[in-house]
Amino acid sequence: MRGTRKIDWLNHFLEFIVVIAGILIAFQLNTCSEQKKEQKLVDRHVENIIEETEFNKNNFEFASEKVRQSLNTLDTLLSFIEDKRDLDSINALSIEMLNLPITYIKRNSYNSFIESGDIRLVSNFELKEDIIRLYEYYTWAEGLDKITAESYNDHFLQYLMDHLDLVSTKTQDRSVYESKKFKNTLAVYNYQLRSRLMKYEELRGMIDEFLTTYN
């Protein structure tokens, strides 16, 4: 009877350990590679959002200046009406107010970040929250702009279309400019423009803080 072959369990065990270690190392390398790819993807999104934020900051600065100009014209118009100044100047200022300041907010980079689902890859929770909060403030500003535009179109613009001659710009009777309805319309528009300006200043502060932190 032949002798039973002795199994080298130690050698088998070592081979098994080497195989397992190789699998684990390969898995870890693959994981690290995927994490690096994901981080690069997130970094590109963040870079695009920073560029978009700088673009929006410039737009808000431009819009703020336009709102200030409209407020200056509006304040002058209100004072001219109260002081019963010459009607030609009042008429000219009223027509000058036809220029409604608007703001364009760019969202392409943010929408891409959200719609692609890549925002879930952001490991920095504060960064994610700051990005979302910034664009929520944009939505708030857009809502205020929309309310102002609707009020402007429904009341101020409609009053001018009903009572002024916007073709020849001919000056009208004093009663047109001194009516309670017109003065109330101007007062409401004044309040709304000041609210917009305050919101823009608040947003610019948030934008500056965001760029300082992540740029």
GROMACS .gro file of C-alpha atoms in nm:
model
  215
    1MET     CA    1   0.000   0.000   0.000
    2ARG     CA    2   0.136   0.330  -0.103
    3GLY     CA    3   0.197   0.601   0.154
    4THR     CA    4  -0.051   0.887   0.167
    5ARG     CA    5   0.079   1.212   0.012
    6LYS     CA    6   0.120   1.481   0.270
    7ILE     CA    7  -0.060   1.807   0.188
    8ASP     CA    8   0.142   2.119   0.243
    9TRP     CA    9  -0.131   2.317   0.419
   10LEU     CA   10   0.103   2.601   0.508
   11ASN     CA   11   0.193   2.659   0.142
   12HIS     CA   12  -0.172   2.646   0.038
   13PHE     CA   13  -0.263   2.888   0.311
   14LEU     CA   14   0.008   3.131   0.204
   15GLU     CA   15  -0.103   3.106  -0.159
   16PHE     CA   16  -0.459   3.175  -0.047
   17ILE     CA   17  -0.348   3.478   0.150
   18VAL     CA   18  -0.152   3.610  -0.148
   19VAL     CA   19  -0.456   3.572  -0.377
   20ILE     CA   20  -0.687   3.744  -0.129
   21ALA     CA   21  -0.434   4.022  -0.073
   22GLY     CA   22  -0.405   4.070  -0.450
   23ILE     CA   23  -0.782   4.096  -0.485
   24LEU     CA   24  -0.807   4.344  -0.199
   25ILE     CA   25  -0.523   4.556  -0.337
   26ALA     CA   26  -0.681   4.556  -0.684
   27PHE     CA   27  -1.017   4.649  -0.535
   28GLN     CA   28  -0.859   4.929  -0.330
   29LEU     CA   29  -0.674   5.064  -0.633
   30ASN     CA   30  -0.994   5.058  -0.835
   31THR     CA   31  -1.179   5.233  -0.553
   32CYS     CA   32  -0.911   5.500  -0.528
   33SER     CA   33  -0.920   5.548  -0.904
   34GLU     CA   34  -1.298   5.590  -0.901
   35GLN     CA   35  -1.278   5.833  -0.609
   36LYS     CA   36  -1.018   6.040  -0.794
   37LYS     CA   37  -1.239   6.047  -1.104
   38GLU     CA   38  -1.538   6.151  -0.895
   39GLN     CA   39  -1.336   6.422  -0.719
   40LYS     CA   40  -1.212   6.558  -1.050
   41LEU     CA   41  -1.572   6.565  -1.173
   42VAL     CA   42  -1.685   6.751  -0.860
   43ASP     CA   43  -1.392   6.993  -0.890
   44ARG     CA   44  -1.492   7.078  -1.249
   45HIS     CA   45  -1.850   7.141  -1.142
   46VAL     CA   46  -1.735   7.365  -0.857
   47GLU     CA   47  -1.501   7.558  -1.087
   48ASN     CA   48  -1.790   7.616  -1.328
   49ILE     CA   49  -2.015   7.730  -1.045
   50ILE     CA   50  -1.748   7.971  -0.923
   51GLU     CA   51  -1.725   8.119  -1.274
   52GLU     CA   52  -2.104   8.138  -1.287
   53THR     CA   53  -2.109   8.307  -0.947
   54GLU     CA   54  -1.860   8.571  -1.063
   55PHE     CA   55  -2.079   8.629  -1.371
   56ASN     CA   56  -2.389   8.669  -1.152
   57LYS     CA   57  -2.202   8.904  -0.918
   58ASN     CA   58  -2.124   9.135  -1.209
   59ASN     CA   59  -2.488   9.120  -1.318
   60PHE     CA   60  -2.610   9.212  -0.971
   61GLU     CA   61  -2.366   9.502  -0.953
   62PHE     CA   62  -2.489   9.627  -1.290
   63ALA     CA   63  -2.854   9.580  -1.189
   64SER     CA   64  -2.796   9.757  -0.856
   65GLU     CA   65  -2.659  10.060  -1.039
   66LYS     CA   66  -2.960  10.064  -1.272
   67VAL     CA   67  -3.198  10.042  -0.976
   68ARG     CA   68  -3.018  10.333  -0.806
   69GLN     CA   69  -3.055  10.540  -1.122
   70SER     CA   70  -3.427  10.459  -1.138
   71LEU     CA   71  -3.466  10.550  -0.771
   72ASN     CA   72  -3.292  10.883  -0.825
   73THR     CA   73  -3.523  10.961  -1.116
   74LEU     CA   74  -3.827  10.846  -0.919
   75ASP     CA   75  -3.734  11.052  -0.611
   76THR     CA   76  -3.687  11.358  -0.832
   77LEU     CA   77  -4.022  11.296  -1.000
   78LEU     CA   78  -4.202  11.267  -0.666
   79SER     CA   79  -4.042  11.586  -0.534
   80PHE     CA   80  -4.127  11.774  -0.855
   81ILE     CA   81  -4.490  11.666  -0.825
   82GLU     CA   82  -4.511  11.768  -0.459
   83ASP     CA   83  -4.343  12.103  -0.528
   84LYS     CA   84  -4.567  12.162  -0.831
   85ARG     CA   85  -4.269  12.213  -1.059
   86ASP     CA   86  -4.305  12.277  -1.432
   87LEU     CA   87  -4.512  12.013  -1.610
   88ASP     CA   88  -4.267  11.959  -1.895
   89SER     CA   89  -4.002  11.835  -1.650
   90ILE     CA   90  -4.254  11.614  -1.469
   91ASN     CA   91  -4.372  11.468  -1.798
   92ALA     CA   92  -4.015  11.401  -1.913
   93LEU     CA   93  -3.928  11.228  -1.586
   94SER     CA   94  -4.245  11.018  -1.603
   95ILE     CA   95  -4.152  10.895  -1.950
   96GLU     CA   96  -3.792  10.838  -1.842
   97MET     CA   97  -3.928  10.592  -1.585
   98LEU     CA   98  -4.034  10.361  -1.869
   99ASN     CA   99  -3.694  10.194  -1.836
  100LEU     CA  100  -3.752   9.899  -1.600
  101PRO     CA  101  -3.424   9.761  -1.458
  102ILE     CA  102  -3.404   9.381  -1.484
  103THR     CA  103  -3.158   9.116  -1.370
  104TYR     CA  104  -3.036   8.807  -1.551
  105ILE     CA  105  -2.922   8.521  -1.327
  106LYS     CA  106  -2.719   8.246  -1.493
  107ARG     CA  107  -2.792   7.891  -1.371
  108ASN     CA  108  -2.641   7.661  -1.637
  109SER     CA  109  -2.357   7.523  -1.423
  110TYR     CA  110  -2.578   7.474  -1.121
  111ASN     CA  111  -2.851   7.301  -1.321
  112SER     CA  112  -2.592   7.068  -1.474
  113PHE     CA  113  -2.459   6.985  -1.127
  114ILE     CA  114  -2.807   6.907  -0.996
  115GLU     CA  115  -2.963   6.735  -1.296
  116SER     CA  116  -2.662   6.508  -1.353
  117GLY     CA  117  -2.684   6.393  -0.991
  118ASP     CA  118  -2.313   6.469  -0.946
  119ILE     CA  119  -2.387   6.688  -0.646
  120ARG     CA  120  -2.434   6.367  -0.446
  121LEU     CA  121  -2.060   6.304  -0.493
  122VAL     CA  122  -1.968   6.613  -0.291
  123SER     CA  123  -1.813   6.495   0.034
  124ASN     CA  124  -1.780   6.848   0.172
  125PHE     CA  125  -2.121   6.897   0.332
  126GLU     CA  126  -2.069   7.270   0.394
  127LEU     CA  127  -1.977   7.328   0.028
  128LYS     CA  128  -2.291   7.148  -0.086
  129GLU     CA  129  -2.509   7.349   0.153
  130ASP     CA  130  -2.347   7.679   0.055
  131ILE     CA  131  -2.404   7.615  -0.316
  132ILE     CA  132  -2.769   7.520  -0.265
  133ARG     CA  133  -2.831   7.815  -0.032
  134LEU     CA  134  -2.673   8.061  -0.277
  135TYR     CA  135  -2.901   7.952  -0.560
  136GLU     CA  136  -3.203   7.956  -0.330
  137TYR     CA  137  -3.126   8.322  -0.266
  138TYR     CA  138  -3.113   8.375  -0.641
  139THR     CA  139  -3.464   8.231  -0.662
  140TRP     CA  140  -3.575   8.469  -0.386
  141ALA     CA  141  -3.430   8.766  -0.576
  142GLU     CA  142  -3.597   8.649  -0.897
  143GLY     CA  143  -3.929   8.628  -0.714
  144LEU     CA  144  -3.895   8.985  -0.591
  145ASP     CA  145  -3.802   9.100  -0.942
  146LYS     CA  146  -4.110   8.925  -1.082
  147ILE     CA  147  -4.342   9.091  -0.830
  148THR     CA  148  -4.190   9.430  -0.909
  149ALA     CA  149  -4.224   9.375  -1.285
  150GLU     CA  150  -4.587   9.265  -1.254
  151SER     CA  151  -4.675   9.567  -1.038
  152TYR     CA  152  -4.486   9.797  -1.275
  153ASN     CA  153  -4.670   9.664  -1.580
  154ASP     CA  154  -5.013   9.648  -1.419
  155HIS     CA  155  -5.007   9.989  -1.251
  156PHE     CA  156  -4.732  10.233  -1.350
  157LEU     CA  157  -4.702  10.137  -1.716
  158GLN     CA  158  -5.078  10.101  -1.753
  159TYR     CA  159  -5.135  10.446  -1.603
  160LEU     CA  160  -4.889  10.604  -1.844
  161MET     CA  161  -5.050  10.426  -2.138
  162ASP     CA  162  -5.395  10.543  -2.030
  163HIS     CA  163  -5.312  10.906  -1.947
  164LEU     CA  164  -4.991  11.014  -2.122
  165ASP     CA  165  -4.909  11.061  -2.489
  166LEU     CA  166  -4.616  10.822  -2.532
  167VAL     CA  167  -4.592  10.884  -2.907
  168SER     CA  168  -4.554  11.262  -2.920
  169THR     CA  169  -4.456  11.287  -2.547
  170LYS     CA  170  -4.688  11.587  -2.523
  171THR     CA  171  -4.726  11.723  -2.172
  172GLN     CA  172  -5.068  11.660  -2.012
  173ASP     CA  173  -5.281  11.850  -1.762
  174ARG     CA  174  -5.141  11.882  -1.411
  175SER     CA  175  -5.421  11.666  -1.274
  176VAL     CA  176  -5.277  11.366  -1.460
  177TYR     CA  177  -4.952  11.386  -1.264
  178GLU     CA  178  -5.100  11.494  -0.932
  179SER     CA  179  -5.374  11.234  -0.910
  180LYS     CA  180  -5.380  11.018  -0.600
  181LYS     CA  181  -5.362  10.704  -0.812
  182PHE     CA  182  -5.046  10.816  -0.991
  183LYS     CA  183  -4.871  10.927  -0.672
  184ASN     CA  184  -4.964  10.602  -0.496
  185THR     CA  185  -4.835  10.406  -0.795
  186LEU     CA  186  -4.504  10.591  -0.777
  187ALA     CA  187  -4.481  10.537  -0.401
  188VAL     CA  188  -4.536  10.161  -0.436
  189TYR     CA  189  -4.281  10.138  -0.715
  190ASN     CA  190  -4.035  10.334  -0.502
  191TYR     CA  191  -4.079  10.088  -0.216
  192GLN     CA  192  -4.035   9.788  -0.444
  193LEU     CA  193  -3.717   9.923  -0.601
  194ARG     CA  194  -3.568   9.986  -0.257
  195SER     CA  195  -3.658   9.632  -0.153
  196ARG     CA  196  -3.485   9.498  -0.464
  197LEU     CA  197  -3.176   9.706  -0.393
  198MET     CA  198  -3.160   9.573  -0.036
  199LYS     CA  199  -3.194   9.216  -0.163
  200TYR     CA  200  -2.920   9.273  -0.421
  201GLU     CA  201  -2.686   9.406  -0.154
  202GLU     CA  202  -2.760   9.106   0.067
  203LEU     CA  203  -2.694   8.872  -0.224
  204ARG     CA  204  -2.368   9.043  -0.311
  205GLY     CA  205  -2.255   8.985   0.046
  206MET     CA  206  -2.335   8.615   0.015
  207ILE     CA  207  -2.161   8.594  -0.321
  208ASP     CA  208  -1.848   8.764  -0.187
  209GLU     CA  209  -1.841   8.525   0.109
  210PHE     CA  210  -1.884   8.223  -0.120
  211LEU     CA  211  -1.606   8.334  -0.357
  212THR     CA  212  -1.373   8.414  -0.069
  213THR     CA  213  -1.428   8.070   0.079
  214TYR     CA  214  -1.409   7.853  -0.234
  215ASN     CA  215  -1.233   8.050  -0.507
   0.00000   0.00000   0.00000
